Short mmCIF file of C-alpha atoms in Angstrom, two decimals:
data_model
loop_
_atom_site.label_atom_id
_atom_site.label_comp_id
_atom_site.label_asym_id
_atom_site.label_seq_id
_atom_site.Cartn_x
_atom_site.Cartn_y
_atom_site.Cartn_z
CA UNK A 427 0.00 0.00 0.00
CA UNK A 428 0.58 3.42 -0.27
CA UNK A 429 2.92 4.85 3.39
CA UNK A 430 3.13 8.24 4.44
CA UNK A 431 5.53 9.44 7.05
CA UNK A 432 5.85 11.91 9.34
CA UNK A 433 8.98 13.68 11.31
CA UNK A 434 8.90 14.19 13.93
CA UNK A 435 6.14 12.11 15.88
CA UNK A 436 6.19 14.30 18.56
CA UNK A 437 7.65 17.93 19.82
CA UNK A 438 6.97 20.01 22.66
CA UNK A 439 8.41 23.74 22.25
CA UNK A 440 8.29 27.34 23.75
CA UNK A 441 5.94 29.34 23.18
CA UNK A 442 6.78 31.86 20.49
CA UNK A 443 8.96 29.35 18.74
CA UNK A 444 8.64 27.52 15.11
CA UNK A 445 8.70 24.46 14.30
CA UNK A 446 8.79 22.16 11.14
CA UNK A 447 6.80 19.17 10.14
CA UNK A 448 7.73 17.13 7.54
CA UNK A 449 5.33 14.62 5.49
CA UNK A 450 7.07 12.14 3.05
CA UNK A 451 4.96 9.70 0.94
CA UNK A 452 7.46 6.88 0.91
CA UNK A 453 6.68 4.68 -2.72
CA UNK A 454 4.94 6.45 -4.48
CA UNK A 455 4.31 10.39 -5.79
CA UNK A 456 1.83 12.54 -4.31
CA UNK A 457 1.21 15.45 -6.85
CA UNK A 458 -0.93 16.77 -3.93
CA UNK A 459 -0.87 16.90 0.09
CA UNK A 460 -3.02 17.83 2.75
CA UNK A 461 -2.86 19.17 6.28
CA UNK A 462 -4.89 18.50 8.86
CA UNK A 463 -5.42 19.56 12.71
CA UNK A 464 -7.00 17.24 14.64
CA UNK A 465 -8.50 17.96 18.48
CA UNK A 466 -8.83 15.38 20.76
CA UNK A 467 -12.42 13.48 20.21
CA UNK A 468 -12.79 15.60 16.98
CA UNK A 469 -12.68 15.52 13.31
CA UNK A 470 -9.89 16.22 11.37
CA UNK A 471 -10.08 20.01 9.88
CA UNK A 472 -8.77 20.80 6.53
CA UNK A 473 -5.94 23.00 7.18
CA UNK A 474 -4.75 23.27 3.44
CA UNK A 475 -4.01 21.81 0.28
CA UNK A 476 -0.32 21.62 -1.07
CA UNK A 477 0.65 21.18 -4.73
CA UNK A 478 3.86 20.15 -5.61
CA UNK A 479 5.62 23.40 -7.12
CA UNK A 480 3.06 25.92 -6.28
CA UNK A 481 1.51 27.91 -3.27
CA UNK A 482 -0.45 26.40 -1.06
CA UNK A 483 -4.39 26.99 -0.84
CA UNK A 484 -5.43 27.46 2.92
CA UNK A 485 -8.91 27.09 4.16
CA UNK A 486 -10.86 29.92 5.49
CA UNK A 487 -9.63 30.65 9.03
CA UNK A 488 -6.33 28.94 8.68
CA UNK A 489 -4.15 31.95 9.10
CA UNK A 490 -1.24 31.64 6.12
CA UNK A 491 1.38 33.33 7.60
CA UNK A 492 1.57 31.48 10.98
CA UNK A 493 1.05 27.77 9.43
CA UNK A 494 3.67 28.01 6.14
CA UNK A 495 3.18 25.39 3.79
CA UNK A 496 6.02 24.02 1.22
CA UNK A 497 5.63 21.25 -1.26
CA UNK A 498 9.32 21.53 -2.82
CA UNK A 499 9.13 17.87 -4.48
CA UNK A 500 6.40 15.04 -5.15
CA UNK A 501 6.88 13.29 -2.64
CA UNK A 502 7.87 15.94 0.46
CA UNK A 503 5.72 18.81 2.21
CA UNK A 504 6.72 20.80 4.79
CA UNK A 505 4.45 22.65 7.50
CA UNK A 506 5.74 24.99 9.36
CA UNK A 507 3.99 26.89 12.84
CA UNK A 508 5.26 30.47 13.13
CA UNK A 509 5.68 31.61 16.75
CA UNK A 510 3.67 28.66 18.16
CA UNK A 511 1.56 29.69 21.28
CA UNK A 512 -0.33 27.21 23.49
CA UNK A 513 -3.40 27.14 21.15
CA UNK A 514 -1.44 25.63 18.64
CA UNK A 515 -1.23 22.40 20.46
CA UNK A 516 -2.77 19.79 18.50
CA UNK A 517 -2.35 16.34 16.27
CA UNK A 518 -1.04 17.52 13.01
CA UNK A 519 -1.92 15.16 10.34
CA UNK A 520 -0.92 15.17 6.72
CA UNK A 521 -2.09 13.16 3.94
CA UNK A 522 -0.89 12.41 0.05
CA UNK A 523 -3.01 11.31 -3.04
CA UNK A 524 -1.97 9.23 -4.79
CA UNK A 525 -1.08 9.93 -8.63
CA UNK A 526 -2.37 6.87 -10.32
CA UNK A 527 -5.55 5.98 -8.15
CA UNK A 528 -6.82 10.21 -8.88
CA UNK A 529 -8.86 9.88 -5.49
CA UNK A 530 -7.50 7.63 -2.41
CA UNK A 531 -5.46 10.14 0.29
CA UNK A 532 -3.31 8.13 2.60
CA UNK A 533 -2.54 9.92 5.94
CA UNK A 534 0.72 9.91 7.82
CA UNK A 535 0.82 9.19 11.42
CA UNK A 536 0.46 12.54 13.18
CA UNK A 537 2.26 14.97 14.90
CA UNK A 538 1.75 15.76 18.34
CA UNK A 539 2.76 19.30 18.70
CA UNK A 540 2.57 20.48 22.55
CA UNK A 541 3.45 24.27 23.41
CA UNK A 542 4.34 25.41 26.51
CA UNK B 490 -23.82 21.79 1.67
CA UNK B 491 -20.61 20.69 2.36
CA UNK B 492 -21.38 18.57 5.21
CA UNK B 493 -21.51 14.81 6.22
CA UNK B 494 -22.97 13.92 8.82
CA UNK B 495 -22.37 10.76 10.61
CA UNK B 496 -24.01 8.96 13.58
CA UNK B 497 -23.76 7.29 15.82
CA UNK B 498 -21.12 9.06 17.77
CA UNK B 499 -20.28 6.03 19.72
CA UNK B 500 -21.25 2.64 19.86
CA UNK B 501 -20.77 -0.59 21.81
CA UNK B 502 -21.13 -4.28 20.24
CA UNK B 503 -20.00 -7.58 21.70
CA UNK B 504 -17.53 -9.41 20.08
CA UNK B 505 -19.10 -11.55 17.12
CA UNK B 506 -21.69 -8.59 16.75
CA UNK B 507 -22.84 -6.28 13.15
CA UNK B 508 -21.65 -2.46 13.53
CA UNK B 509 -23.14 -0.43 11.88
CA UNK B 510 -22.20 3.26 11.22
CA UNK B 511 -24.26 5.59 9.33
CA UNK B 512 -23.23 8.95 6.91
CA UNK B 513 -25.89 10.82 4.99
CA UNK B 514 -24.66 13.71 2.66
CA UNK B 515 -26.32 16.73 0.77
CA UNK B 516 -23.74 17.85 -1.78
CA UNK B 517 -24.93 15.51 -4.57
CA UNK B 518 -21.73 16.57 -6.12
CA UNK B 519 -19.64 13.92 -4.01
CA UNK B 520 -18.78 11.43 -6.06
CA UNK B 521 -16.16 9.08 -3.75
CA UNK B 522 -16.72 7.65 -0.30
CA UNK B 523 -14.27 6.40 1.86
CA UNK B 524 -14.11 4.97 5.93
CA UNK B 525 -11.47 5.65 7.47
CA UNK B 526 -10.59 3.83 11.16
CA UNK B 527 -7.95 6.03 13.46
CA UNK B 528 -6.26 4.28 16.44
CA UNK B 529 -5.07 6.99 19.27
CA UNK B 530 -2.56 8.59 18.48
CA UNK B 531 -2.39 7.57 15.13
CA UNK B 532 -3.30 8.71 11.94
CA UNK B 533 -6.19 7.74 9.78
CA UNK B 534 -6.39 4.15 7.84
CA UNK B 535 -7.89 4.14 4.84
CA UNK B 536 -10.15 0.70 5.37
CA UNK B 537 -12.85 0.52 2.07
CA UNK B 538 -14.25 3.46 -0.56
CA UNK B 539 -16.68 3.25 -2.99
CA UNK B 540 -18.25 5.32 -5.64
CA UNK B 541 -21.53 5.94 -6.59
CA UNK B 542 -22.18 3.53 -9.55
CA UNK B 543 -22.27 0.65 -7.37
CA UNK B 544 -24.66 0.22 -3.82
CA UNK B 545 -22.17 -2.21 -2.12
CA UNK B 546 -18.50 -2.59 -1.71
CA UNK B 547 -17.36 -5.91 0.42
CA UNK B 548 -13.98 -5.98 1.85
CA UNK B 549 -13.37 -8.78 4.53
CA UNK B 550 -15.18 -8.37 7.38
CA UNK B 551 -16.39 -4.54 5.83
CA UNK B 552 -18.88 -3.86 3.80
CA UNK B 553 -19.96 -0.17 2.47
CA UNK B 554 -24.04 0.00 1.17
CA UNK B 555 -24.56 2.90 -0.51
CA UNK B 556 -28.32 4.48 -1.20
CA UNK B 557 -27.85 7.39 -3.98
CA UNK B 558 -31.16 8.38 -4.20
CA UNK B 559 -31.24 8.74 -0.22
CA UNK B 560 -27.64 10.24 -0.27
CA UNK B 561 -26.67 7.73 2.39
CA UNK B 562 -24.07 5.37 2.86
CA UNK B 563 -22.78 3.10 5.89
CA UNK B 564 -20.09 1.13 6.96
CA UNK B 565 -20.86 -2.62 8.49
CA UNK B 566 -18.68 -4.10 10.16
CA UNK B 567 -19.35 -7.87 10.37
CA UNK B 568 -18.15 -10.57 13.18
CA UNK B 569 -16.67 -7.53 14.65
CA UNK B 570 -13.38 -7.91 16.70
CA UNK B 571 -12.00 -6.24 20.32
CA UNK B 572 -9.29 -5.33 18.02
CA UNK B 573 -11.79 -3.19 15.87
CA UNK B 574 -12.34 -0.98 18.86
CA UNK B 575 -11.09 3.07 17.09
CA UNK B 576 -13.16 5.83 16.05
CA UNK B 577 -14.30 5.38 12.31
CA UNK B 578 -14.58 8.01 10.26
CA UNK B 579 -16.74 8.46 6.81
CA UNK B 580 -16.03 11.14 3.99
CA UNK B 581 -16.74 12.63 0.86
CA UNK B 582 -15.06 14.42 -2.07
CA UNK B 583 -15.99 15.75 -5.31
CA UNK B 584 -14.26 17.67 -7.99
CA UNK B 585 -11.06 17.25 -8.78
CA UNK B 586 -9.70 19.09 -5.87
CA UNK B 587 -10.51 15.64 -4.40
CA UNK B 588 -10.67 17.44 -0.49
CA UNK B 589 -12.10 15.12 1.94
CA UNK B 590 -15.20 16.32 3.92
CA UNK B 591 -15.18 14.37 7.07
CA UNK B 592 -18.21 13.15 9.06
CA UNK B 593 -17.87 13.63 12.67
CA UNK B 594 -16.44 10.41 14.37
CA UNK B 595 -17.75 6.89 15.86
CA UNK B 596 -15.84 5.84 18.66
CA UNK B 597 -16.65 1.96 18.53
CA UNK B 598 -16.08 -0.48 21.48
CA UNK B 599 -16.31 -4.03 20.33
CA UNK B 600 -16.73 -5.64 24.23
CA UNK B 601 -14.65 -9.16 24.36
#
């Protein structure tokens, strides 16, 4: 099947930190990649929607210049939380579709982010 | 228009049981519908999809029944397991965009 990773599983910072979470779909190429937040006992919301080569396109809310999104190749994304305050603590979860099957996403493991 | 919603938002069954887990839908624009199962702390499993030109979609012990006209579709789970016990998810997409629009969650307990 189709494996997504994630780096790093976990990460607790400062508040007013950044920090950078990587998503890697591992066999195969993932022309596009999601991110998701996910609270606990919730549903997973949309953060954005990565292309590889191009800007990403953030849902409403989702403030662009705190959570910066890079897709550099087809088969890495980057997310990256600006000056992370306590709020930001959440499961970040990213997902990759696959090329050839046009609509299954596989989803990485999650990061747990934790600010203090 | 863009929401599914899903119920029940938990659910209990003894081991050898039938779960069942309902999503209905308004956005007749969908056009792909996949489960998803999430252990803690982990992410998301894609477990069986279907699309609308079929009404069922057997995988194992999983089954998907889908009712177009109704815009409904659930996930059974049959002879279900302790080891099932996770939240399940259902979602749609449409377009090619292909964004996911999560239902809300069913934690299921599957009692040994």
């Amino acid at each position: 099947g189709a494996v997504v990773s994630q780096h790093p599983s976990r990460v607790i910072c400062k508040s007013g930190t950044s920090v950078k979470i990587e998503c890697r779909s591992l066999d195969f190429q993932a022309t596009t990649m999601f991110w998701y937040r996910q609270f606990p006992k919730q549903s997973l919301m949309l953060m954005a929607t990565s292309n590889e080569g191009s800007k990403a396109t953030y849902e409403q809310g989702v403030e662009k210049d705190k959570f910066l999104i890079n897709h550099a190749s087809l088969t890495l994304s980057t997310l990256t939380v600006t000056s992370a305050h306590p709020e930001d603590s959440s499961f970040y979860i990213c997902s990759a579709r696959v090329v050839r099957a046009g609509y299954e996403q596989y989803f990485g493991p999650g990061t747990r982010l934790t600010v203090t | 228009q863009q929401q599914v919603k899903q119920s029940p938002q938990s659910l209990i069954v003894q081991k050898g049981g039938i779960s069942i887990i309902n999503c209905a839908y308004e956005n007749t624009a969908f056009d792909y519908f996949p489960w998803y199962q999430q252990f803690p702390g982990k992410g998301p499993a894609l477990l069986i999809a279907i699309r609308p030109d079929v009404s069922e979609k057997k995988e194992g012990r999983f089954t998907i029944s889908f009712n177009k006209s109704a815009k409904q579709f659930s996930l059974h789970i049959m002879d279900s397991q302790p080891g099932d016990s996770a939240t399940y998810f259902c979602a749609a997409s449409a377009g090619s965009a292909r964004q996911l629009t999560f239902g809300s969650g069913t934690q299921l307990t599957v009692l040994p």
